[in-house]
XYZ file of C-alpha atoms in Angstrom:
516
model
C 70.022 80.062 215.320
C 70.904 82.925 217.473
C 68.751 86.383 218.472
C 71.478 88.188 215.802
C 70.478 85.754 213.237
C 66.530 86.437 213.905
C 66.898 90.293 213.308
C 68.796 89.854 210.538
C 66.268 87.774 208.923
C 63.259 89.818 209.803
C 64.595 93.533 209.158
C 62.797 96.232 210.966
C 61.396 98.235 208.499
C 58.294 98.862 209.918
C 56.310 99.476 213.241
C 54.891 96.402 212.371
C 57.658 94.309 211.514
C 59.494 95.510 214.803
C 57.183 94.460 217.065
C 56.773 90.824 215.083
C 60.185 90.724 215.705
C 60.405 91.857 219.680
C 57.706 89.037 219.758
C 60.066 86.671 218.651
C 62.711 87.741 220.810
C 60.841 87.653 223.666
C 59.565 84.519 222.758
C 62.831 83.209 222.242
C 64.494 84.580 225.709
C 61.949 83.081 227.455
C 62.485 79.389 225.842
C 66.210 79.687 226.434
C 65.312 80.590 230.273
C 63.382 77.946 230.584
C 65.552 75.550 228.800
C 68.172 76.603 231.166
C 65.981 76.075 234.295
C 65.925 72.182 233.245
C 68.768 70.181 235.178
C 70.517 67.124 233.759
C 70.923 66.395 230.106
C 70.939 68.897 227.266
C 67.695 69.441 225.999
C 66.530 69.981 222.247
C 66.524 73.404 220.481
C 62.927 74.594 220.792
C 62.323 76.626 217.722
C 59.976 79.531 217.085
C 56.162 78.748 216.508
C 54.661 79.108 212.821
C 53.191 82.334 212.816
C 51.696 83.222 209.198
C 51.927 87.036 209.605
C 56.184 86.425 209.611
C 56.258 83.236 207.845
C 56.117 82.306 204.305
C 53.509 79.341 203.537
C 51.962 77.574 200.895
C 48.508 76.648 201.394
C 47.596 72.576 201.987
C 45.089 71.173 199.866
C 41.892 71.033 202.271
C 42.084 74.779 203.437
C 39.012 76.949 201.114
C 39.288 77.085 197.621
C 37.297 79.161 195.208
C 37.856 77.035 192.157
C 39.373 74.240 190.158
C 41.793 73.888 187.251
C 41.534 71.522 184.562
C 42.252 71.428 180.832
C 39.502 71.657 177.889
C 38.981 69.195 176.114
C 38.464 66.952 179.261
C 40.688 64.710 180.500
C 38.308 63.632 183.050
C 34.601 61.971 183.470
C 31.741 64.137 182.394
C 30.477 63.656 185.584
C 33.309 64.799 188.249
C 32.973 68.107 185.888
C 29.438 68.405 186.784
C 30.001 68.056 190.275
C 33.425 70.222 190.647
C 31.219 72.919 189.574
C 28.511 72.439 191.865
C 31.275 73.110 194.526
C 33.695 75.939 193.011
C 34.116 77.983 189.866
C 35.552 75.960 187.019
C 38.439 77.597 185.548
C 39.110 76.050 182.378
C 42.065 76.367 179.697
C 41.212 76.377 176.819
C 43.518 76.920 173.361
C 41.779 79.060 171.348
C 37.963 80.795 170.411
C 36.665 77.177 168.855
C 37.852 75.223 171.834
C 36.345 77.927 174.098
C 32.564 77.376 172.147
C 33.492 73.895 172.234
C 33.195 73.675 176.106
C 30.390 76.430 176.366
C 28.156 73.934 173.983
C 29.180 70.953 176.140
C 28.913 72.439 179.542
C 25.234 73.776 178.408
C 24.669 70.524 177.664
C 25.562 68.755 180.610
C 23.476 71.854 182.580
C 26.592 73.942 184.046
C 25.738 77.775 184.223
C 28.373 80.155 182.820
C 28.610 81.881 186.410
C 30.481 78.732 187.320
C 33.034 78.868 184.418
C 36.289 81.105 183.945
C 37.873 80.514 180.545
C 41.473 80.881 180.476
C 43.492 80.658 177.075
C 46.489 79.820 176.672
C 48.617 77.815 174.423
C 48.479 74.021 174.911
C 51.690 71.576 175.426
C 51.500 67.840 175.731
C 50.836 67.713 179.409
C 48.049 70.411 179.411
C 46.210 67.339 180.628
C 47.949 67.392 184.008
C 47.483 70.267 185.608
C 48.753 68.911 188.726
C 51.916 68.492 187.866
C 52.996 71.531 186.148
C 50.225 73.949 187.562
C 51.001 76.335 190.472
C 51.218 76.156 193.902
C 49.231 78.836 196.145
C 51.707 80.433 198.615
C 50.733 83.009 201.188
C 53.687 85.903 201.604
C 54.158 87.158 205.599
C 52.574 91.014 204.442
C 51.735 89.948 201.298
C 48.319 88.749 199.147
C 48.297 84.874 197.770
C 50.818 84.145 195.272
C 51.347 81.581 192.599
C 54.408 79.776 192.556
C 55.193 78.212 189.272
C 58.383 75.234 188.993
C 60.287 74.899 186.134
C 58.793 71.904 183.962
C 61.225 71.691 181.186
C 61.522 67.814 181.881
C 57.946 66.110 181.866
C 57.434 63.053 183.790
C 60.800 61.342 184.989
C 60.800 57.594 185.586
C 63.013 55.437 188.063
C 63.373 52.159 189.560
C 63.060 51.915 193.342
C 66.952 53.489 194.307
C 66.843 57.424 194.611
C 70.116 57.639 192.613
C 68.517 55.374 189.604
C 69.479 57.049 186.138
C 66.037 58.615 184.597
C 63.859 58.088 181.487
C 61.055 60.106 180.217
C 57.783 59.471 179.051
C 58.166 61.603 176.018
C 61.237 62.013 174.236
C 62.623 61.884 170.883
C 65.103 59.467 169.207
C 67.770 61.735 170.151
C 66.542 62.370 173.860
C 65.405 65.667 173.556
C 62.265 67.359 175.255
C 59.883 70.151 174.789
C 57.362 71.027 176.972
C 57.942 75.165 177.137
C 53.982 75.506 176.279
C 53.750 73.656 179.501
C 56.189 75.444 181.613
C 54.774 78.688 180.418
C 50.843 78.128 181.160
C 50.941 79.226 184.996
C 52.390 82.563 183.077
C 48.287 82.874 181.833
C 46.757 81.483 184.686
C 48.229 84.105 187.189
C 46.661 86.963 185.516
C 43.957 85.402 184.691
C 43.132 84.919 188.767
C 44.370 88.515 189.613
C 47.256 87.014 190.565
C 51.146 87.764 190.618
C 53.435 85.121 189.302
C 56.620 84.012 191.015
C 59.038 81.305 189.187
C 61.145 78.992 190.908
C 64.467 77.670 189.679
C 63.488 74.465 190.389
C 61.777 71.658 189.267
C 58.323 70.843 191.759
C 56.247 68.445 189.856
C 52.916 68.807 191.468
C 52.128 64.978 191.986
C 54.913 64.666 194.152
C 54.097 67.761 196.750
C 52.136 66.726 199.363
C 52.340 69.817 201.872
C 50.656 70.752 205.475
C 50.007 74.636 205.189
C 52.571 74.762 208.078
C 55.713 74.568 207.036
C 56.577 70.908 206.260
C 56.507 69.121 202.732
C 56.767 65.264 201.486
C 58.003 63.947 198.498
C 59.543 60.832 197.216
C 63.184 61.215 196.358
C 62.539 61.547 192.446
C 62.520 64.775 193.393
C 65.942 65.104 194.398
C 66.808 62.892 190.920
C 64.977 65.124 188.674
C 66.441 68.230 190.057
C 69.882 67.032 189.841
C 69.740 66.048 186.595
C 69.704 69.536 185.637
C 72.863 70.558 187.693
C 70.604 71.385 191.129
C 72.152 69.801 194.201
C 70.298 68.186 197.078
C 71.374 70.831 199.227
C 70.341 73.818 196.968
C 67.142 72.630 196.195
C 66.308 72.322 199.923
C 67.595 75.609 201.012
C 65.638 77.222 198.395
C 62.426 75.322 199.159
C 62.697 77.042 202.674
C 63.901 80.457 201.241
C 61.518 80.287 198.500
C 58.532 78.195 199.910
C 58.784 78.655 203.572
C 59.114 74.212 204.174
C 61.290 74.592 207.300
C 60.730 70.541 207.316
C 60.552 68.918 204.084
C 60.443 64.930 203.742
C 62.002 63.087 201.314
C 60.278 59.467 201.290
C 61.887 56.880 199.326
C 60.216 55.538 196.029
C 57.677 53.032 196.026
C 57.210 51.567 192.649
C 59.578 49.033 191.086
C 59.905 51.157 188.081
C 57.420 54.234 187.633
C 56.735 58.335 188.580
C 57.424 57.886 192.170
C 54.190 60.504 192.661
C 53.875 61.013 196.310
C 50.025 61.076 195.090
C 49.753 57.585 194.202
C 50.615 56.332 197.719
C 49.254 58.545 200.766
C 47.694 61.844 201.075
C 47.942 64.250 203.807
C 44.421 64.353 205.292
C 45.080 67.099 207.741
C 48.332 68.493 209.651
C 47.803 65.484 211.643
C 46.998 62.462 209.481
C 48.246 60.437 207.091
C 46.253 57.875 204.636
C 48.680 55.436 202.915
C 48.090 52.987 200.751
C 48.062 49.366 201.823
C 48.474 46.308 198.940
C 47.046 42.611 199.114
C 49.473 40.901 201.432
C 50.603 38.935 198.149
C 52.014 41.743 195.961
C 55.432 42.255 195.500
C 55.380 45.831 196.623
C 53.850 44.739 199.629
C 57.328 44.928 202.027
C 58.762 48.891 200.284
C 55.215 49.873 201.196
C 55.288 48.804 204.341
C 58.706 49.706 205.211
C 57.962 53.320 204.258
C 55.528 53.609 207.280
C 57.910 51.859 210.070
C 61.353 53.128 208.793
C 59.997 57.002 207.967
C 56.401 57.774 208.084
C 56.219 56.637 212.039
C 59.309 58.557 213.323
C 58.248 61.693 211.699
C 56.460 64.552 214.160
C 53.849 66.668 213.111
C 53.722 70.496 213.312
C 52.416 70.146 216.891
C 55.425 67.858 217.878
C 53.334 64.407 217.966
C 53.833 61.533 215.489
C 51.394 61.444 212.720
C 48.297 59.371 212.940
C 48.596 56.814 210.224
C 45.563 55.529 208.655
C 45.259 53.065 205.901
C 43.340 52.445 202.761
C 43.372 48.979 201.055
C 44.018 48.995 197.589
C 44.042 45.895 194.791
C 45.031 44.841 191.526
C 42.904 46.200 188.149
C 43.771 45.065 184.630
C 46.125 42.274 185.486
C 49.308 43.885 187.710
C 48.383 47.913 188.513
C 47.347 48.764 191.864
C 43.917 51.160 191.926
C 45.269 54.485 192.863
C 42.968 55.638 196.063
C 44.711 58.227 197.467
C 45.103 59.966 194.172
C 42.186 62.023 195.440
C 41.227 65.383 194.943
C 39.993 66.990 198.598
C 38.397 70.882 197.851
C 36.254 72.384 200.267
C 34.131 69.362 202.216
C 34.440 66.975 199.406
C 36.801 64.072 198.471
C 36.676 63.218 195.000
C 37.937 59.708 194.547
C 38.980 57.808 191.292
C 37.351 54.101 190.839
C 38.805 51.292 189.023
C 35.728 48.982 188.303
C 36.632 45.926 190.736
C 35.151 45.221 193.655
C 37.497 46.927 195.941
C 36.154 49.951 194.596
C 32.898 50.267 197.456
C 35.330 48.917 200.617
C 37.594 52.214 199.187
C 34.483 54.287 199.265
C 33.885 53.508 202.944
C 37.346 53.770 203.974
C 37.407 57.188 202.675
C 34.377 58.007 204.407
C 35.521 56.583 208.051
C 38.790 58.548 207.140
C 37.060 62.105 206.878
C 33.747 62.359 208.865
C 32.300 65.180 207.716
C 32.712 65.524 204.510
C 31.065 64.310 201.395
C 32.574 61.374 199.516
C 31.900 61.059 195.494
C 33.396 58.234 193.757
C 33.965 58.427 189.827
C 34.712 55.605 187.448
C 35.987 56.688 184.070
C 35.285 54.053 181.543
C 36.076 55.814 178.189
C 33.404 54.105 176.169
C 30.649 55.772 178.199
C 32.025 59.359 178.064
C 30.383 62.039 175.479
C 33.447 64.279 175.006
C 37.247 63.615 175.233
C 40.415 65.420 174.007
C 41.939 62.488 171.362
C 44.844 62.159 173.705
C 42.896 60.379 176.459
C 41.561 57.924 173.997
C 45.353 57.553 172.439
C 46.773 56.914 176.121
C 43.994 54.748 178.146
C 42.393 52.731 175.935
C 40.115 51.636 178.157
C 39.659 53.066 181.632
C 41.038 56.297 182.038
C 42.560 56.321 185.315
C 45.398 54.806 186.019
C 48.135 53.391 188.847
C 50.057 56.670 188.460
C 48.029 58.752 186.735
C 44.343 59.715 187.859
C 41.937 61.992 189.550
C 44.081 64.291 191.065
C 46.657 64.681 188.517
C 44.444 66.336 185.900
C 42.467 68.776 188.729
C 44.535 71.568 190.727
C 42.987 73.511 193.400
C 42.587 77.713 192.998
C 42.505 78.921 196.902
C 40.659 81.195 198.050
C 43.145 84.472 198.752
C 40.652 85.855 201.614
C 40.601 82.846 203.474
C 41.199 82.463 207.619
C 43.800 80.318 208.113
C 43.261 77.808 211.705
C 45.196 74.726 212.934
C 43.926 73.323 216.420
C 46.853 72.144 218.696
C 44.383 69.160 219.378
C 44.203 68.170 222.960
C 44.957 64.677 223.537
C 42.872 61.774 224.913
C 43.994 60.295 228.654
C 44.667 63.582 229.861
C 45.221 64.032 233.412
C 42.611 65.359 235.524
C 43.039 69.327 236.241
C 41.360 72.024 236.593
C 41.498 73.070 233.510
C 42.908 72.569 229.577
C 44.760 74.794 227.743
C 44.463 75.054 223.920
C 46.423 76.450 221.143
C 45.086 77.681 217.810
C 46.734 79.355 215.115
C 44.955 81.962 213.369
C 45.264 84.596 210.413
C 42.857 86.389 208.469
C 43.881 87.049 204.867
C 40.956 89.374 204.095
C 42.431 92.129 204.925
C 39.759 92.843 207.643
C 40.042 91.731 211.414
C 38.229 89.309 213.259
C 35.882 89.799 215.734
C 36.553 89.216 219.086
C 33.066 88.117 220.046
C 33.179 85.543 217.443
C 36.612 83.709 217.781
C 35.734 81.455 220.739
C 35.849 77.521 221.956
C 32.635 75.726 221.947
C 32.514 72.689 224.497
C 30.610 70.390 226.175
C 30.462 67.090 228.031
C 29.867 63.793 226.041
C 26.312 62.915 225.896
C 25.133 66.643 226.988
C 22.955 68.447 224.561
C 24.284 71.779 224.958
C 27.288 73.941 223.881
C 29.214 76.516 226.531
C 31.729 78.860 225.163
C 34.699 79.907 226.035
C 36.784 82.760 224.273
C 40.237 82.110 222.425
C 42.472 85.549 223.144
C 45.308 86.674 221.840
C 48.706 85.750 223.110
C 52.342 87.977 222.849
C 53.093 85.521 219.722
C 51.847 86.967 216.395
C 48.827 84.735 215.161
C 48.639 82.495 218.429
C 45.657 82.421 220.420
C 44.909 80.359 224.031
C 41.614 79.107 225.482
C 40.960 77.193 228.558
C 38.483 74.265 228.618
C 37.177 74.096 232.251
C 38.082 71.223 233.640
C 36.047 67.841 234.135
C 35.922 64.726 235.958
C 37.988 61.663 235.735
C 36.435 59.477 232.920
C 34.374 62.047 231.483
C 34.863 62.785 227.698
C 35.052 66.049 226.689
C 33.762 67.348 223.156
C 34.720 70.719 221.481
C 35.183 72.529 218.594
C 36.901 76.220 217.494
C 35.600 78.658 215.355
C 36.327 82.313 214.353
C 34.602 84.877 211.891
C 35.772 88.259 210.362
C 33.657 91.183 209.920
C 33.465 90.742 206.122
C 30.966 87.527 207.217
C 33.750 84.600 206.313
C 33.502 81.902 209.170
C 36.100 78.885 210.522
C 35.736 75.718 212.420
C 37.684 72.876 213.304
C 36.974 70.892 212.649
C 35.466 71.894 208.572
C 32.188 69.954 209.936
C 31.315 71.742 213.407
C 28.708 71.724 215.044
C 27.504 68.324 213.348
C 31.146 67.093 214.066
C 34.122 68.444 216.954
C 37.077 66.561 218.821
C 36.962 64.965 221.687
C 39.706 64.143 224.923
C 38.844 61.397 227.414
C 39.996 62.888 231.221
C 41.555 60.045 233.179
C-alpha cells in the first residue's frame, strides 16, 4: 500500500481526520526510511499500527461488558443464571407478556432483583436458544459509538466432514431441503434498539460459534465458514474483503475443521484467552481425533504471529470422553468481566478442567456448571426434546446459548508485553494502546506504569505519554540488574471515574520480565 492509497482511504474531512492521517504519513515515511537504511536483503512491509481512533474493530470477548444475552425460557442451568446476574445485567428475550411474567416469577424465585433484568421481546425462531450463533457482534466505528453487527442466518447450523470443500447438511430441514429461520435472522433487529443501539447487517453469513476475535484486528475460524458462505453464491475472496471493509479483521484465520463429521465451531476447540494466548483443546492420546487436533497447533496455530508480531503462547486443556464417544467441550466457555464460566460434563475430568482453567487465567474467578436436566426447575420443552439427559454437549454448550453486551464507554488497552531474557540496559521501553470510548479524556495523572523489583514490597510509577501515533502511548521502565525480575502493571482512568489495568487483576496480579 502506497501514501496515495492511505489518503484515499482516510479522506480529510475534518481537522481531526487530517491530522490522523499526517500521523500516518509520517509514520509511514519514517518506516520506509528506516527500512531503507537496512543493507542486504529486502526486508518485510512494516504496516501501520492499530490505532482505534482510525480503525474499525470489533470488541474481543474479555474486554468490559455490561450484560448478557440469553433466551427465556432457559436453555441453561438455573444456576449460571443466578450467577450471570450477580456479574452484569441480564438481558433476556422473551416472546410475548406471559413469557415475560413467566421469567419475572422464576427469577423472584431464584432471588434475582429486577434492576438486574432487561426484557427484550421479540419473536422467537428455532435457534432463539443460541444466541451465540445468530446474535450480534459489538464493533467499535473509528468516530463512531459501539455498533451491532448482525450476519445473515438464513442457513442454521451447517454440518461437514473434516475437508473444507465437504458438501453441507443441516440440522433442520424439511423433506424437500428447505429452511426457515427469518425469526432468527431478524432478532438482533430488536435487540439493537432495545440497547440504544444502531443496527448494521452484513451480507454475510458469521455464525457466532465460529468467531473467535482479538479486539485488534485479527479473527479465527474454521473453514466451515468459507463452506457456508459459498453455498449461498459468496466467494472466498468476497467474504474476506468484506470482513476487513466491514469488520476491520486486517488478519483473519481460517483453521481447518476438527471433527470427523460435525459444526466445525471454532468454540468447541480453543478460545482466545487474550491477544496473546491461545487454550486448545487436547484429547486422550487414544482418540481418533487425537492427530487433526494436534496437527492444527504445529501446521497453523504455531506459525501464526500475534498483534504484537510474536507467536502465540499456546496453552492446553485436557479434555475426555462423556456418554460413550463425545469429547467434554472445555473451551466452550463464556469469559465476561473477571469470570470464566465453564460447562461440566459429570466425569471425572471435570475438577483437572477446573484447575486448568484456573492456572490458565490468574486472576479471575472460575465457576464450573453441570447441567443435568433432571435437577433443573424450569426449561423451555426444546432442551428436554434435544438433550435428554445432560444438557451440554460436544458442540453445543455454555457459550453457545450466552452472548456478551459490551460496555460502549469502555477504555480500550493492549500491553505490548515486554519479554523475559531481556538484555541488560538502562532502561525498557513499553507500548500500550489506548482509547477511551466515553466520550471524555483521560487523565494524564492517572495513565501511568506501576513497577517494581521481584520480592520488593513497593510500587514506583512511571508515566505512559502520548506518542505522534493516534492512540499509542510509551513508558520507560528504569532499568535493573542482570538476573533481577522485574514486575509491572499499566493502568489508566478517565475523568468520568472508569479505570484500566493490565493486567484485569492488578495490583493483586502484573507481568513480569527476567533481565539477563
Amino acid at each position: 500500500m502506497g501514501l496515495l492509497d492511505l489518503v484515499c482511504i482516510f479522506p480529510a474531512k475534518s481537522t481531526g481526520m487530517r491530522l490522523r492521517v499526517n500521523f500516518i504519513l509520517l509514520y509511514t515515511l519514517l518506516t520506509l526510511g528506516l527500512q531503507a537504511q537496512r543493507a542486504g536483503n529486502a526486508v518485510a512491509e512494516v504496516e501501520v499500527p492499530f490505532m482505534p481512533s482510525v480503525h474499525a474493530r470489533m470488541a474481543a470477548e474479555w474486554e468490559p461488558a455490561t450484560g448478557v444475552l440469553i433466551s427465556w425460557p432457559p436453555s441453561i442451568p438455573h444456576k449460571l443464571i443466578i450467577e450471570l446476574a450477580k456479574d452484569v445485567k441480564l438481558n433476556l428475550l422473551v416472546e410475548d407478556h406471559p413469557a415475560k411474567q413467566d421469567a419475572i416469577k422464576w427469577l423472584s424465585k431464584w432471588g434475582i432483583m429486577p434492576d438486574r433484568v432487561r426484557f427484550i421481546s421479540a419473536p422467537h425462531g428455532r435457534d432463539v436458544s443460541w444466541t451465540r450463533d445468530w446474535g450480534p457482534h459489538a464493533i467499535f466505528p473509528p468516530e463512531r459509538e459501539m455498533a451491532l453487527v448482525d450476519g445473515n442466518y438464513s442457513l442454521s447450523t451447517p454440518i461437514s466432514g473434516l475437508s473444507c470443500t465437504d458438501s453441507l447438511r443441516f440440522i433442520y430441514s424439511d423433506d424437500q431441503g428447505n429452511m426457515d429461520f427469518a425469526a432468527d435472522d431478524h432478532m438482533p433487529g430488536y435487540i439493537a434498539p432495545a440497547l440504544g443501539l444502531e443496527r448494521v447487517a452484513l451480507p454475510f453469513s458469521f455464525t457466532g460459534g465460529n468467531i473467535l476475535v482479538d479486539g485488534q484486528r485479527t479473527g479465527f475460524s474454521t473453514c466451515i465458514i468459507l463452506n457456508e458462505n459459498r453455498f449461498k453464491g459468496i466467494a472466498e475472496e468476497k467474504f474476506l474483503s468484506d470482513a476487513e471493509k466491514m469488520l476491520g479483521l486486517k488478519k483473519y484465520h481460517i483453521l481447518s475443521n476438527f471433527e470427523e463429521e460435525g459444526i466445525q465451531h471454532i468454540d468447541c476447540y480453543m478460545k482466545l484467552l487474550d491477544e496473546e494466548r491461545i487454550l486448545v483443546t487436547r484429547p486422550p492420546m487414544y482418540h481418533p481425533l487425537q492427530e487433526q487436533y494436534e496437527g492444527i497447533i504445529t501446521q497453523e496455530l504455531s506459525k501464526l504471529t500475534n498483534a504484537w508480531g510474536r507467536p502465540y503462547e499456546i496453552l492446553r486443556i485436557d479434555t475426555d470422553r462423556y456418554q460413550k464417544d463425545k469429547l467434554a467441550a472445555y473451551t466452550n466457555a463464556l469469559i465476561l468481566n473477571q469470570t470464566v464460566y465453564v460447562p461440566l460434563f459429570s466425569i471425572p475430568q471435570d475438577s483437572i478442567a477446573i484447575e486448568q482453567w484456573k492456572a490458565a487465567m490468574p486472576g479471575y474467578t472460575i465457576k464450573g456448571f453441570e447441567f443435568v436436566l433432571a435437577r433443573e426447575p424450569h426449561l423451555s420443552a426444546q432442551v428436554y426434546d434435544l438433550y435428554k439427559i445432560i444438557g451440554w454437549t460436544d458442540g453445543d454448550a455454555l457459550h453457545c446459548r450466552t452472548r456478551a453486551v459490551w460496555n460502549p464507554d469502555m477504555i480500550f488497552m493492549s500491553v505490548n508485553r515486554l519479554q523475559s531474557g531481556i538484555k541488560k540496559a538502562k532502561e525498557y521501553p513499553l507500548q500500550v494502546i489506548l482509547r477511551d470510548y466515553s466520550g471524555g479524556f483521560l487523565l494524564t495523572d492517572q495513565v501511568k506504569v506501576m513497577y517494581r523489583v521481584k520480592g520488593k514490597p513497593d510500587w514506583k510509577e512511571t508515566k505512559l505519554v502520548p506518542s505522534q501515533i493516534p492512540d499509542h502511548y510509551t513508558a520507560s521502565i528504569p532499568g535493573g540488574q542482570a538476573g533481577v525480575t522485574l514486575e509491572y502493571y499499566v493502568t489508566a482512568q478517565n475523568n468520568q471515574g472508569t479505570m484500566v489495568t493490565r493486567p484485569v487483576h492488578a495490583p493483586t496480579g502484573w507481568y513480569e520480565f527476567k533481565i539477563n
